[in-house]
């Protein structure tokens, strides 16, 4: 509902008359939710960008760094803690810090423990191929020596050094590529900037054009000419910035750095690749060049309380999901005000990095899974006619099921770093059964390498795994007489979650999936949904058994048992789910799960 209102607001926006445009200059971000500020997502094919893109061909994994004046506060102001993404601490949606007071923070910013080589070595050990760091965020403070504006780390702080010079050098020394994040539209402290003051220090009206000509354009020139080769310029939150400003910035980047890529959040589809929403890891393959940007905990910038770190296993799961869906993964750290990296962030990155060093072929220069989505036990990446099966949930039954692979298998082997052990495979039509040892060789993710006789030919139809739980997302369902939509929300401020859900049911509604059953028998069925009060759900196998149950619901998505259902034989089935009773309008189905009952 809230979303729909925002959408309507945005649509009205384009009807504004030239007269009111002036007043809007500095506020083209005010009435919009953060995700609407991210701009349109446009598919960018590799072929369209012959000169740029090598970074994504081979890289696939990188470090994002949010570091600035806000890191000094770590989400605490006057003893009060604010929960959410720390780089927004100044904003009215967080601590609402007045501009002058915020600018005073520069006077105490003194990151004496900043160590560019240490940061580069964390990225290197983590298996990352490049670093993108905040040169200027929405707050307007430049984390490099800018001549265009003295609100910068050299001129305004007691530390009086340019960390970007050091980090650019440290990246080169470590063999890493380097890039800058630059918030081109928002500037909360510079007159005329997006979300910034509408008047300058003399009380004169300031326009976005003023901000653009006096600060934004000169600074983009600075960061693309004074730090050596740059591989990425990461613009953000374009909002409704007029197109000609973006065209100018992209032109300057490509002129000064012919091989540099401009992020998908430049605006007007003018980036060189697509940038997904914050913390979004896609569940189906996406074509073209794209990146997912994610956090090691729940905030981009350092937040003193946030110890909710992703485990090495979770990091690998999200990284391999991104590679398996055809994209790249940029994972963020938020150094503290003293310049140091939270130890737990460094440790979890390094531990995941140790695994990547044992299986580089699974990540680097690897392409998307021909299954186009994850599989119950894990995910797949591909290099030519070789598939890497990344098994997170090891089948203790000793049999791993790979559905709908039509291509002949030349060999299957279980990897243990660079060692490999041949594995037996058998086939039942297009289902491949791989005999595996009872114990997984790896603690985090085990890899089975399949060499094929040719291009992998796969039918991406979902299959119900006979060993472990299979989750069918509403995202992959065909929905009739009900609604299916993507929705996003923020748990803490700026901590984005998203789901494609089916809702607003009636007697004729159905969410249905075509699935292959690899082994007949009874399966325990559960549903993940949110809603209000008790709900009655029905799960039916077309032409087969139908079961129903009433369970409670809550505002949060939860998994509820429905009951056992029987698949009488191996084969292809259609499964239908409907909500029969209760608050059906808000009954929001996220997924159906099948697990062998015995
Ligand atoms: C959003 C946030 C911004 C953050 C960026 C990272 O645009 O507004 O603070 O830097 O996402 O992707």
Coordinates of C-alpha atoms and ligand atoms in Angstrom, one line a residue:
X1 CA 0.0 0.0 0.0
X2 CA 2.7 2.5 1.1
X3 CA 4.6 1.5 -2.0
X4 CA 1.7 2.2 -4.3
X5 CA 1.3 5.7 -2.7
X6 CA 5.0 6.5 -3.4
X7 CA 4.7 5.3 -6.9
X8 CA 1.7 7.6 -7.5
X9 CA 3.7 10.4 -6.0
X10 CA 6.5 9.7 -8.4
X11 CA 4.2 9.7 -11.4
X12 CA 2.7 13.1 -10.5
X13 CA 6.3 14.4 -10.2
X14 CA 6.7 14.5 -14.0
X15 CA 3.8 16.9 -14.4
X16 CA 5.6 19.7 -12.5
X17 CA 5.7 23.0 -14.4
X18 CA 9.0 24.8 -15.3
X19 CA 8.1 27.4 -12.6
X20 CA 8.1 24.9 -9.8
X21 CA 11.2 23.2 -11.2
X22 CA 13.4 25.9 -9.8
X23 CA 12.1 25.3 -6.3
X24 CA 12.5 21.5 -6.8
X25 CA 16.2 21.9 -7.8
X26 CA 17.6 21.1 -4.5
X27 CA 14.9 18.8 -3.5
X28 CA 14.5 16.2 -6.2
X29 CA 15.2 13.6 -3.6
X30 CA 12.9 14.8 -0.8
X31 CA 9.6 13.1 -1.4
X32 CA 11.1 9.8 -2.6
X33 CA 11.9 6.6 -0.7
X34 CA 15.5 5.5 -0.9
X35 CA 14.8 2.6 -3.4
X36 CA 13.1 4.9 -5.8
X37 CA 16.2 7.1 -5.7
X38 CA 18.2 4.2 -7.3
X39 CA 16.9 5.0 -10.8
X40 CA 15.8 2.6 -13.5
X41 CA 17.4 -0.8 -14.0
X42 CA 18.5 -1.3 -17.6
X43 CA 20.0 -4.5 -19.0
X44 CA 23.5 -3.9 -20.4
X45 CA 24.8 -6.7 -22.6
X46 CA 28.5 -7.4 -22.6
X47 CA 28.7 -7.0 -26.3
X48 CA 27.4 -3.4 -26.0
X49 CA 30.5 -2.6 -24.0
X50 CA 33.5 -4.2 -25.8
X51 CA 36.0 -1.8 -24.3
X52 CA 34.8 -2.0 -20.7
X53 CA 33.6 -5.1 -18.8
X54 CA 36.7 -7.2 -18.6
X55 CA 36.6 -6.5 -14.9
X56 CA 33.3 -8.3 -14.7
X57 CA 34.3 -11.1 -17.0
X58 CA 37.1 -12.2 -14.7
X59 CA 36.4 -10.4 -11.4
X60 CA 33.0 -11.4 -10.1
X61 CA 33.9 -10.5 -6.5
X62 CA 34.9 -7.1 -5.0
X63 CA 35.1 -5.0 -1.9
X64 CA 32.9 -1.9 -1.3
X65 CA 34.0 0.5 1.3
X66 CA 31.8 3.1 3.1
X67 CA 34.1 5.4 5.1
X68 CA 33.5 9.0 6.1
X69 CA 32.8 11.5 8.8
X70 CA 29.7 9.4 9.8
X71 CA 32.1 6.6 10.7
X72 CA 33.3 8.6 13.6
X73 CA 29.8 8.6 15.1
X74 CA 29.1 4.9 14.4
X75 CA 25.4 5.6 14.7
X76 CA 25.6 7.3 18.1
X77 CA 24.8 11.0 18.6
X78 CA 24.7 12.6 22.0
X79 CA 24.7 9.2 23.6
X80 CA 21.7 8.0 21.6
X81 CA 22.0 5.1 19.2
X82 CA 20.2 5.3 15.8
X83 CA 19.6 2.0 14.1
X84 CA 20.1 1.7 10.4
X85 CA 22.7 2.5 7.7
X86 CA 25.3 4.7 9.4
X87 CA 26.1 6.9 6.4
X88 CA 22.6 8.4 6.7
X89 CA 23.1 9.5 10.3
X90 CA 22.9 13.2 9.5
X91 CA 19.6 12.7 7.6
X92 CA 16.1 13.6 9.0
X93 CA 15.2 10.0 8.8
X94 CA 18.0 9.2 11.3
X95 CA 19.5 11.7 13.8
X96 CA 18.6 14.9 11.9
X97 CA 21.9 16.7 12.6
X98 CA 22.0 20.3 11.5
X99 CA 24.5 21.1 8.7
X100 CA 26.8 23.3 10.7
X101 CA 26.9 20.8 13.6
X102 CA 27.6 18.0 11.1
X103 CA 30.4 19.9 9.4
X104 CA 32.1 20.4 12.8
X105 CA 32.7 16.6 12.9
X106 CA 35.6 17.2 10.4
X107 CA 37.4 19.0 13.2
X108 CA 37.7 15.8 15.2
X109 CA 38.1 13.3 12.4
X110 CA 41.6 11.8 12.9
X111 CA 41.9 8.3 11.6
X112 CA 45.4 7.7 12.8
X113 CA 45.1 3.9 12.5
X114 CA 44.1 3.9 8.8
X115 CA 46.3 1.4 7.0
X116 CA 45.8 1.2 3.2
X117 CA 48.0 -1.9 2.9
X118 CA 46.0 -3.7 5.5
X119 CA 42.7 -2.9 3.8
X120 CA 44.2 -4.0 0.4
X121 CA 45.4 -7.2 2.0
X122 CA 42.0 -8.0 3.5
X123 CA 40.5 -7.6 0.1
X124 CA 43.2 -9.7 -1.5
X125 CA 43.0 -12.5 1.2
X126 CA 39.2 -12.4 0.8
X127 CA 39.6 -13.3 -2.9
X128 CA 38.3 -9.9 -4.1
X129 CA 39.5 -8.4 -7.4
X130 CA 38.9 -4.7 -6.9
X131 CA 38.0 -2.1 -4.3
X132 CA 35.4 0.7 -4.7
X133 CA 35.5 3.3 -1.9
X134 CA 33.4 6.4 -1.0
X135 CA 35.1 9.5 -2.3
X136 CA 32.0 11.6 -1.5
X137 CA 28.8 10.3 0.0
X138 CA 25.4 12.0 0.3
X139 CA 26.7 14.1 3.3
X140 CA 29.0 16.0 0.8
X141 CA 32.3 15.4 2.6
X142 CA 35.2 14.5 0.3
X143 CA 37.4 11.7 1.6
X144 CA 40.2 12.9 -0.7
X145 CA 41.9 16.2 -1.3
X146 CA 39.5 18.2 -3.3
X147 CA 40.4 21.6 -4.7
X148 CA 36.8 22.2 -5.7
X149 CA 35.5 22.2 -2.1
X150 CA 37.4 22.6 1.1
X151 CA 35.0 20.4 3.0
X152 CA 37.4 17.5 2.6
X153 CA 39.7 15.3 4.6
X154 CA 42.9 17.2 3.9
X155 CA 41.7 20.8 4.4
X156 CA 39.1 20.3 7.1
X157 CA 40.5 17.6 9.4
X158 CA 43.5 17.4 11.8
X159 CA 44.6 14.3 10.0
X160 CA 45.3 16.4 6.9
X161 CA 46.2 13.4 4.7
X162 CA 44.6 12.0 1.5
X163 CA 43.8 8.3 2.2
X164 CA 42.8 7.8 -1.4
X165 CA 46.3 8.3 -2.7
X166 CA 47.5 5.6 -0.3
X167 CA 44.7 3.2 -1.1
X168 CA 45.1 3.6 -4.8
X169 CA 48.8 2.8 -4.4
X170 CA 48.1 -0.1 -2.1
X171 CA 45.6 -1.6 -4.5
X172 CA 48.1 -1.4 -7.4
X173 CA 50.8 -3.0 -5.2
X174 CA 48.4 -5.8 -4.3
X175 CA 47.3 -6.3 -7.9
X176 CA 43.8 -5.1 -7.2
X177 CA 41.7 -2.7 -9.4
X178 CA 40.4 0.4 -7.8
X179 CA 37.3 2.6 -8.1
X180 CA 35.4 5.4 -6.4
X181 CA 31.8 5.7 -5.1
X182 CA 30.6 9.3 -5.8
X183 CA 27.1 10.5 -4.8
X184 CA 26.5 12.8 -7.8
X185 CA 22.9 13.8 -7.1
X186 CA 22.6 14.1 -3.4
X187 CA 24.7 16.6 -1.4
X188 CA 23.1 17.5 2.0
X189 CA 25.7 20.2 2.9
X190 CA 26.4 22.0 -0.4
X191 CA 24.0 24.7 -1.6
X192 CA 21.8 23.4 -4.4
X193 CA 22.8 19.8 -4.0
X194 CA 20.1 17.1 -3.9
X195 CA 18.5 17.2 -0.5
X196 CA 20.9 20.1 0.4
X197 CA 20.4 23.7 1.4
X198 CA 18.4 25.8 -1.1
X199 CA 20.4 29.0 -0.3
X200 CA 24.1 29.7 -0.2
X201 CA 26.0 31.3 2.7
X202 CA 25.0 34.7 1.5
X203 CA 21.4 33.9 1.4
X204 CA 21.2 33.7 -2.4
X205 CA 19.0 31.0 -3.9
X206 CA 21.2 28.0 -5.0
X207 CA 20.2 25.7 -7.8
X208 CA 21.2 22.2 -8.7
X209 CA 23.1 23.7 -11.6
X210 CA 25.2 25.7 -9.1
X211 CA 26.1 22.6 -7.2
X212 CA 26.8 20.7 -10.4
X213 CA 29.1 23.3 -11.9
X214 CA 30.9 24.4 -8.7
X215 CA 31.3 21.0 -7.0
X216 CA 30.0 17.8 -8.6
X217 CA 31.6 18.1 -12.1
X218 CA 34.9 19.4 -10.9
X219 CA 35.1 16.7 -8.3
X220 CA 34.4 13.9 -10.8
X221 CA 37.2 15.4 -12.9
X222 CA 39.5 15.3 -9.9
X223 CA 38.8 11.6 -8.9
X224 CA 39.2 10.5 -12.6
X225 CA 42.5 12.3 -13.1
X226 CA 44.4 12.4 -9.9
X227 CA 44.5 8.7 -8.6
X228 CA 45.9 6.8 -11.6
X229 CA 43.9 4.2 -13.5
X230 CA 40.3 3.9 -12.2
X231 CA 38.2 0.9 -13.1
X232 CA 34.8 1.9 -11.7
X233 CA 33.0 5.1 -10.9
X234 CA 30.0 4.2 -8.8
X235 CA 27.4 7.0 -8.9
X236 CA 24.4 6.5 -6.6
X237 CA 20.8 7.6 -6.0
X238 CA 20.2 9.6 -9.2
X239 CA 16.6 10.3 -8.2
X240 CA 15.2 12.6 -10.8
X241 CA 18.4 14.2 -11.8
X242 CA 18.0 15.8 -15.3
X243 CA 19.6 13.6 -18.0
X244 CA 22.0 16.1 -19.3
X245 CA 23.9 16.2 -16.0
X246 CA 24.4 12.4 -16.1
X247 CA 25.4 12.5 -19.8
X248 CA 28.1 15.1 -18.9
X249 CA 29.5 13.0 -16.0
X250 CA 29.6 9.8 -18.0
X251 CA 31.3 11.6 -20.8
X252 CA 34.0 12.9 -18.3
X253 CA 34.5 9.5 -16.8
X254 CA 34.9 7.8 -20.2
X255 CA 37.2 10.6 -21.4
X256 CA 39.5 10.5 -18.5
X257 CA 39.3 6.8 -17.9
X258 CA 38.4 5.0 -21.1
X259 CA 38.3 1.6 -19.5
X260 CA 36.4 2.6 -16.4
X261 CA 32.8 1.4 -16.0
X262 CA 30.0 3.7 -14.7
X263 CA 27.6 2.1 -12.2
X264 CA 24.0 1.4 -13.1
X265 CA 22.9 4.1 -10.6
X266 CA 24.2 6.9 -12.8
X267 CA 20.6 7.5 -13.9
X268 CA 18.6 7.4 -17.1
X269 CA 20.1 4.0 -18.0
X270 CA 23.4 5.7 -18.8
X271 CA 25.6 3.4 -16.7
X272 CA 27.7 0.7 -18.3
X273 CA 26.1 -2.1 -16.4
X274 CA 23.1 -2.8 -14.2
X275 CA 23.1 -2.3 -10.4
X276 CA 20.5 -4.2 -8.4
X277 CA 18.8 -2.9 -5.3
X278 CA 20.7 -2.8 -2.0
X279 CA 21.4 -6.1 -0.4
X280 CA 19.6 -7.8 -3.3
X281 CA 20.8 -11.2 -4.4
X282 CA 18.7 -12.4 -7.4
X283 CA 16.9 -15.8 -7.4
X284 CA 16.8 -16.2 -11.2
X285 CA 19.4 -15.6 -13.9
X286 CA 19.7 -12.0 -15.1
X287 CA 21.3 -11.4 -18.5
X288 CA 24.0 -8.8 -19.3
X289 CA 26.5 -7.2 -16.9
X290 CA 25.2 -6.6 -13.4
X291 CA 26.3 -6.3 -9.8
X292 CA 24.8 -7.1 -6.5
X293 CA 25.9 -4.8 -3.6
X294 CA 25.7 -6.2 -0.1
X295 CA 26.9 -5.6 3.4
X296 CA 29.0 -7.8 5.7
X297 CA 26.6 -6.9 8.6
X298 CA 23.4 -4.7 8.1
X299 CA 25.0 -1.3 7.5
X300 CA 27.3 0.2 4.9
X301 CA 29.0 2.6 7.2
X302 CA 30.4 1.6 10.6
X303 CA 27.6 1.2 13.2
X304 CA 28.9 0.5 16.8
X305 CA 26.2 -1.9 17.8
X306 CA 26.1 -4.0 14.6
X307 CA 27.7 -7.4 15.3
X308 CA 25.3 -9.3 13.0
X309 CA 28.1 -10.4 10.6
X310 CA 27.6 -12.7 7.6
X311 CA 29.3 -16.1 8.3
X312 CA 31.9 -17.3 5.7
X313 CA 29.3 -19.8 4.6
X314 CA 26.6 -17.1 4.1
X315 CA 29.1 -15.0 2.2
X316 CA 30.0 -17.9 -0.1
X317 CA 26.3 -18.7 -0.5
X318 CA 25.5 -15.1 -1.7
X319 CA 28.7 -14.8 -3.8
X320 CA 28.0 -18.2 -5.6
X321 CA 24.4 -17.2 -6.0
X322 CA 25.4 -14.0 -7.8
X323 CA 28.0 -15.8 -10.0
X324 CA 25.4 -18.6 -10.6
X325 CA 22.8 -16.0 -11.7
X326 CA 25.3 -14.4 -14.1
X327 CA 26.6 -11.4 -12.2
X328 CA 29.1 -10.0 -9.8
X329 CA 29.1 -9.5 -6.0
X330 CA 30.4 -6.4 -4.3
X331 CA 30.6 -6.9 -0.5
X332 CA 31.0 -3.9 1.8
X333 CA 33.0 -3.1 4.9
X334 CA 32.6 0.0 7.1
X335 CA 35.9 1.1 8.7
X336 CA 35.6 2.8 12.1
X337 CA 36.4 6.5 12.7
X338 CA 40.0 5.6 13.6
X339 CA 40.4 3.9 10.1
X340 CA 40.5 0.3 11.4
X341 CA 38.4 -2.4 9.9
X342 CA 36.1 -4.3 12.4
X343 CA 38.0 -7.5 13.2
X344 CA 35.0 -9.8 12.7
X345 CA 34.5 -8.4 9.2
X346 CA 38.1 -9.0 8.3
X347 CA 38.0 -12.5 9.7
X348 CA 34.8 -13.7 8.0
X349 CA 36.0 -12.3 4.7
X350 CA 39.4 -13.9 5.0
X351 CA 37.9 -17.3 6.0
X352 CA 35.6 -17.2 2.9
X353 CA 38.7 -16.2 0.9
X354 CA 40.6 -19.3 2.0
X355 CA 37.9 -21.4 0.4
X356 CA 38.0 -19.3 -2.8
X357 CA 41.7 -19.8 -3.0
X358 CA 41.1 -23.6 -3.1
X359 CA 38.4 -23.3 -5.8
X360 CA 39.2 -20.2 -7.9
X361 CA 37.6 -21.7 -11.0
X362 CA 34.2 -21.8 -9.3
X363 CA 34.2 -17.9 -9.1
X364 CA 36.6 -16.2 -11.4
X365 CA 35.6 -16.0 -15.1
X366 CA 32.7 -18.4 -14.2
X367 CA 29.4 -18.1 -16.0
X368 CA 25.8 -18.6 -14.9
X369 CA 24.2 -21.8 -14.0
X370 CA 22.2 -23.4 -16.9
X371 CA 19.5 -24.3 -14.3
X372 CA 18.9 -20.5 -14.1
X373 CA 18.2 -20.8 -10.3
X374 CA 19.6 -22.4 -7.3
X375 CA 19.1 -26.1 -6.6
X376 CA 18.0 -27.6 -3.3
X377 CA 21.5 -28.6 -2.2
X378 CA 23.3 -25.5 -3.5
X379 CA 24.2 -23.9 -6.8
X380 CA 26.1 -24.3 -10.0
X381 CA 28.6 -22.2 -11.9
X382 CA 30.0 -23.0 -15.3
X383 CA 33.2 -22.6 -17.3
X384 CA 32.6 -23.8 -20.8
X385 CA 31.6 -27.5 -20.7
X386 CA 32.7 -27.9 -17.1
X387 CA 30.1 -27.4 -14.3
X388 CA 31.0 -26.8 -10.7
X389 CA 28.3 -28.1 -8.4
X390 CA 28.6 -26.2 -5.2
X391 CA 27.0 -28.3 -2.5
X392 CA 26.0 -26.5 0.7
X393 CA 23.6 -29.2 2.0
X394 CA 25.5 -32.5 1.6
X395 CA 23.2 -35.6 1.0
X396 CA 24.0 -38.0 3.8
X397 CA 22.1 -40.6 1.7
X398 CA 25.2 -40.8 -0.5
X399 CA 23.3 -39.8 -3.6
X400 CA 23.2 -36.3 -5.1
X401 CA 20.4 -35.7 -7.5
X402 CA 20.9 -33.4 -10.5
X403 CA 17.7 -32.9 -12.5
X404 CA 17.1 -32.4 -16.2
X405 CA 20.7 -32.5 -17.5
X406 CA 20.4 -33.7 -21.1
X407 CA 24.1 -33.5 -22.0
X408 CA 26.3 -36.6 -21.7
X409 CA 28.7 -36.6 -18.7
X410 CA 32.3 -37.4 -19.5
X411 CA 33.5 -37.4 -15.9
X412 CA 32.4 -36.5 -12.4
X413 CA 34.9 -35.9 -9.6
X414 CA 34.8 -34.7 -6.0
X415 CA 37.3 -31.9 -5.5
X416 CA 39.4 -31.4 -2.4
X417 CA 41.3 -28.3 -3.2
X418 CA 43.4 -29.2 -6.3
X419 CA 43.0 -32.9 -5.6
X420 CA 40.0 -34.8 -7.1
X421 CA 38.4 -38.2 -6.6
X422 CA 36.3 -39.8 -9.4
X423 CA 32.7 -40.3 -8.7
X424 CA 30.2 -42.8 -10.1
X425 CA 27.1 -41.4 -11.9
X426 CA 24.0 -43.0 -13.1
X427 CA 21.1 -41.7 -15.1
X428 CA 17.3 -42.1 -15.0
X429 CA 16.2 -40.3 -18.1
X430 CA 17.5 -36.7 -17.6
X431 CA 18.0 -37.2 -13.9
X432 CA 21.6 -37.7 -12.9
X433 CA 22.4 -39.4 -9.6
X434 CA 25.9 -38.9 -8.4
X435 CA 27.3 -41.3 -5.8
X436 CA 29.0 -39.3 -3.1
X437 CA 30.7 -40.2 0.2
X438 CA 28.6 -39.9 3.3
X439 CA 30.8 -37.1 4.6
X440 CA 31.3 -33.7 2.8
X441 CA 35.0 -33.0 2.2
X442 CA 34.6 -29.3 2.9
X443 CA 33.1 -27.6 6.0
X444 CA 31.7 -24.6 4.1
X445 CA 30.9 -25.8 0.5
X446 CA 32.0 -28.9 -1.3
X447 CA 32.6 -28.9 -5.0
X448 CA 31.7 -31.7 -7.5
X449 CA 33.2 -31.1 -11.0
X450 CA 31.3 -32.4 -14.0
X451 CA 33.0 -32.4 -17.4
X452 CA 30.4 -32.6 -20.1
X453 CA 30.6 -33.9 -23.7
X454 CA 29.3 -30.6 -25.0
X455 CA 27.4 -27.4 -24.2
X456 CA 25.3 -28.0 -21.1
X457 CA 21.7 -28.6 -22.2
X458 CA 19.3 -28.3 -19.2
X459 CA 15.6 -28.0 -18.7
X460 CA 15.3 -25.5 -15.8
X461 CA 12.1 -27.0 -14.5
X462 CA 12.2 -27.3 -10.8
X463 CA 12.6 -30.8 -9.3
X464 CA 11.7 -32.1 -5.9
X465 CA 14.8 -33.4 -4.3
X466 CA 14.3 -36.9 -2.7
X467 CA 16.9 -36.2 0.1
X468 CA 16.5 -32.7 1.3
X469 CA 14.0 -29.9 1.5
X470 CA 13.1 -28.3 -1.9
X471 CA 11.8 -24.7 -1.8
X472 CA 9.6 -23.4 -4.6
X473 CA 9.4 -19.6 -4.5
X474 CA 6.2 -17.7 -5.4
X475 CA 8.6 -15.8 -7.7
X476 CA 8.6 -18.9 -10.0
X477 CA 4.9 -19.6 -9.7
X478 CA 2.2 -18.9 -12.3
X479 CA -0.5 -17.0 -10.4
X480 CA -4.1 -16.9 -11.5
X481 CA -6.9 -14.8 -10.0
X482 CA -4.6 -13.5 -7.3
X483 CA -1.8 -10.9 -7.3
X484 CA 1.9 -11.5 -7.7
X485 CA 4.3 -8.6 -7.1
X486 CA 7.7 -7.8 -5.9
X487 CA 7.8 -5.8 -2.7
X488 CA 10.7 -4.3 -0.8
X489 CA 10.9 -3.0 2.7
X490 CA 13.4 -1.8 5.3
X491 CA 13.9 -3.8 8.5
X492 CA 16.2 -1.2 10.1
X493 CA 16.5 2.0 8.2
X494 CA 18.3 1.3 4.9
X495 CA 18.4 -2.5 5.5
X496 CA 16.5 -3.7 2.5
X497 CA 14.6 -6.9 2.2
X498 CA 12.7 -8.0 -0.8
X499 CA 10.3 -10.8 -1.9
X500 CA 8.1 -11.7 -4.8
X501 CA 4.8 -12.7 -3.2
X502 CA 1.4 -13.9 -4.2
X503 CA -1.6 -12.4 -2.3
X504 CA -5.2 -11.3 -2.5
X505 CA -6.8 -14.7 -3.0
X506 CA -10.3 -15.8 -3.8
X507 CA -12.0 -19.2 -4.5
X508 CA -10.7 -19.3 -8.1
X509 CA -7.1 -18.3 -7.2
X510 CA -4.0 -20.5 -7.6
X511 CA -0.3 -20.2 -7.5
X512 CA 1.1 -23.1 -9.5
X513 CA 4.4 -24.7 -10.3
X514 CA 5.4 -27.4 -12.7
X515 CA 7.8 -29.7 -11.0
X516 CA 9.6 -33.0 -11.6
X517 CA 9.4 -35.6 -9.0
X518 CA 12.6 -37.7 -8.9
X519 CA 11.4 -40.3 -6.4
X520 CA 7.7 -41.2 -5.5
X521 CA 6.5 -41.2 -2.0
X522 CA 5.1 -39.0 0.8
X523 CA 6.5 -35.5 1.2
X524 CA 6.0 -33.1 4.1
X525 CA 4.6 -29.8 2.8
X526 CA 5.2 -26.4 4.4
X527 CA 4.4 -22.9 3.4
X528 CA 6.2 -19.6 4.1
X529 CA 3.8 -16.7 4.3
X530 CA 2.8 -13.7 6.3
X531 CA -0.6 -12.4 7.0
X532 CA -3.3 -11.6 9.7
X533 CA -4.9 -14.2 11.9
X534 CA -5.6 -17.8 11.1
X535 CA -5.5 -18.8 7.4
X536 CA -6.6 -21.9 5.6
X537 CA -4.3 -23.1 2.9
X538 CA -4.8 -25.8 0.3
X539 CA -2.0 -27.6 -1.6
X540 CA -3.1 -29.8 -4.5
X541 CA -1.3 -32.0 -7.0
X542 CA -3.2 -31.7 -10.2
X543 CA -4.9 -35.0 -10.9
X544 CA -3.7 -36.2 -7.5
X545 CA -3.9 -35.6 -3.8
X546 CA -5.2 -32.4 -2.2
X547 CA -4.4 -31.4 1.4
X548 CA -5.4 -28.4 3.5
X549 CA -4.7 -27.0 6.9
X550 CA -5.4 -23.9 9.1
X551 CA -2.4 -22.2 10.6
X552 CA -1.8 -18.9 12.3
X553 CA 0.1 -16.1 10.7
X554 CA 2.1 -13.1 11.6
X555 CA 3.4 -9.9 10.1
X556 CA 6.8 -11.6 9.5
X557 CA 7.3 -14.4 7.0
X558 CA 7.3 -17.7 8.7
X559 CA 7.3 -21.3 7.6
X560 CA 4.2 -23.3 8.7
X561 CA 3.4 -27.0 8.3
X562 CA 0.5 -28.0 6.1
X563 CA 0.8 -31.8 6.0
X564 CA 2.0 -34.8 4.0
X565 CA 1.2 -35.3 0.3
X566 CA 1.9 -38.2 -2.0
X567 CA 3.5 -38.3 -5.4
X568 CA 2.6 -41.8 -6.7
X569 CA 5.3 -42.0 -9.4
X570 CA 8.4 -40.3 -10.9
X571 CA 7.3 -37.7 -13.4
X572 CA 6.1 -34.1 -14.0
X573 CA 3.4 -32.7 -11.9
X574 CA 1.6 -29.4 -11.5
X575 CA 1.2 -28.2 -7.9
X576 CA -1.4 -25.6 -7.0
X577 CA -1.7 -23.6 -3.8
X578 CA -4.6 -21.5 -2.8
X579 CA -5.7 -19.6 0.4
X580 CA -9.2 -20.8 1.2
X581 CA -10.2 -18.9 4.3
X582 CA -9.2 -16.0 6.6
X583 CA -7.8 -12.6 5.7
X584 CA -7.1 -13.6 2.1
X585 CA -6.4 -10.1 0.8
X586 CA -3.3 -9.8 2.9
X587 CA -2.3 -13.4 3.0
X588 CA 1.1 -13.2 1.4
X589 CA 2.7 -16.4 0.1
X590 CA 6.5 -16.5 -0.4
X591 CA 7.2 -20.1 -0.9
X592 CA 6.1 -23.8 -0.7
X593 CA 8.5 -26.4 0.7
X594 CA 8.6 -30.2 0.1
X595 CA 10.8 -32.5 2.2
X596 CA 10.8 -36.3 2.1
X597 CA 8.5 -37.5 5.0
X598 CA 10.7 -40.6 5.6
Ligands
LIG1 C1 21.9 3.4 -1.0 C2 22.1 4.2 0.2 C3 23.5 4.6 0.3 C4 24.5 3.5 0.0 C5 24.1 2.7 -1.2 C6 24.9 1.5 -1.3 O1 21.8 4.2 -2.1 O2 21.4 5.4 0.1 O3 23.7 5.2 1.5 O4 25.7 4.0 -0.1 O5 22.8 2.4 -1.2 O6 24.5 0.7 -2.3

